[in-house]
């Protein structure tokens, strides 16, 4: 996949290096946050979701997150962390399905 970087140059990005993608309000562009920086892409979320692998989960109407790259989850604030500084949010509506996909369980005796 190619995205536009901040200098207006097309940058090749491997799908597995994408943390998350979210729409930019009032435009037909999406912001793409990757391991190597960020850029944008002219696209809508629904067709992108179909194109991307099942590793990407729709955390809200405007965001797709790569479940393989999540390193920490704050279920109280509904945040998915990809590293200490990069995170995205998810809605209460998808919380149950997200927990199932990530196999989050309590191990209580």
CSV table of C-alpha atoms in Angstrom, one decimal, residues 25-99:
chain,number,residue,atom,x,y,z
A,25,UNK,CA,-13.3,14.5,9.2
A,26,UNK,CA,-15.0,16.2,6.3
A,27,UNK,CA,-12.6,14.8,3.8
A,28,UNK,CA,-12.3,11.6,1.7
A,29,UNK,CA,-8.9,10.9,3.3
A,30,UNK,CA,-7.7,8.6,6.0
A,31,UNK,CA,-4.8,9.1,8.3
A,32,UNK,CA,-2.5,6.0,8.4
A,33,UNK,CA,-0.3,5.5,11.5
A,34,UNK,CA,2.5,3.1,10.9
A,35,UNK,CA,5.7,1.9,12.6
A,36,UNK,CA,7.7,4.2,10.4
A,37,UNK,CA,5.6,7.3,10.7
A,38,UNK,CA,2.3,8.5,9.3
A,39,UNK,CA,0.7,9.6,6.1
A,40,UNK,CA,-2.7,9.8,4.4
A,41,UNK,CA,-4.6,8.0,1.8
A,42,UNK,CA,-7.6,8.9,-0.3
A,43,UNK,CA,-10.1,6.2,0.8
A,44,UNK,CA,-13.2,5.4,2.8
A,45,UNK,CA,-13.1,3.1,5.8
A,46,UNK,CA,-15.6,0.5,4.5
A,47,UNK,CA,-13.8,-0.5,1.3
A,48,UNK,CA,-10.4,-0.4,3.2
A,49,UNK,CA,-11.8,-2.8,5.8
A,50,UNK,CA,-12.7,-5.3,3.0
A,51,UNK,CA,-9.3,-4.9,1.4
A,52,UNK,CA,-7.2,-5.3,4.6
A,53,UNK,CA,-6.8,-8.6,6.3
A,54,UNK,CA,-8.9,-9.8,9.2
A,55,UNK,CA,-6.2,-8.6,11.6
A,56,UNK,CA,-7.8,-5.2,11.3
A,57,UNK,CA,-10.7,-4.6,13.6
A,58,UNK,CA,-13.2,-1.7,13.3
A,59,UNK,CA,-12.9,-0.1,16.8
A,60,UNK,CA,-15.3,2.8,15.9
A,61,UNK,CA,-17.1,4.0,12.8
A,62,UNK,CA,-14.0,5.9,11.7
A,63,UNK,CA,-11.1,3.6,12.8
A,64,UNK,CA,-9.5,0.3,11.9
A,65,UNK,CA,-6.9,-1.1,14.3
A,66,UNK,CA,-4.3,-3.8,13.6
A,67,UNK,CA,-4.9,-6.3,16.4
A,68,UNK,CA,-1.5,-8.0,15.9
A,69,UNK,CA,0.4,-4.9,17.0
A,70,UNK,CA,-1.5,-4.1,20.2
A,71,UNK,CA,0.9,-4.3,23.2
A,72,UNK,CA,-1.4,-3.0,26.0
A,73,UNK,CA,-5.1,-2.5,26.6
A,74,UNK,CA,-6.8,-0.1,29.0
A,75,UNK,CA,-10.4,-1.5,29.3
A,76,UNK,CA,-11.5,1.3,31.7
A,77,UNK,CA,-10.6,4.1,29.3
A,78,UNK,CA,-11.1,1.9,26.2
A,79,UNK,CA,-7.6,2.5,24.7
A,80,UNK,CA,-5.5,0.2,22.6
A,81,UNK,CA,-1.8,0.9,22.9
A,82,UNK,CA,0.6,0.1,20.1
A,83,UNK,CA,3.5,1.5,22.1
A,84,UNK,CA,3.8,4.0,24.9
A,85,UNK,CA,2.9,7.0,22.7
A,86,UNK,CA,0.7,5.6,20.0
A,87,UNK,CA,-2.9,4.5,20.8
A,88,UNK,CA,-6.4,4.6,19.5
A,89,UNK,CA,-9.8,4.3,21.2
A,90,UNK,CA,-12.6,1.8,20.8
A,91,UNK,CA,-16.4,2.1,21.6
A,92,UNK,CA,-18.4,0.4,24.2
A,93,UNK,CA,-20.4,-1.2,21.5
A,94,UNK,CA,-17.5,-3.2,20.2
A,95,UNK,CA,-15.8,-3.9,23.5
A,96,UNK,CA,-17.3,-7.5,23.9
A,97,UNK,CA,-16.3,-8.6,20.4
A,98,UNK,CA,-12.9,-7.0,20.8
A,99,UNK,CA,-12.2,-8.9,24.0
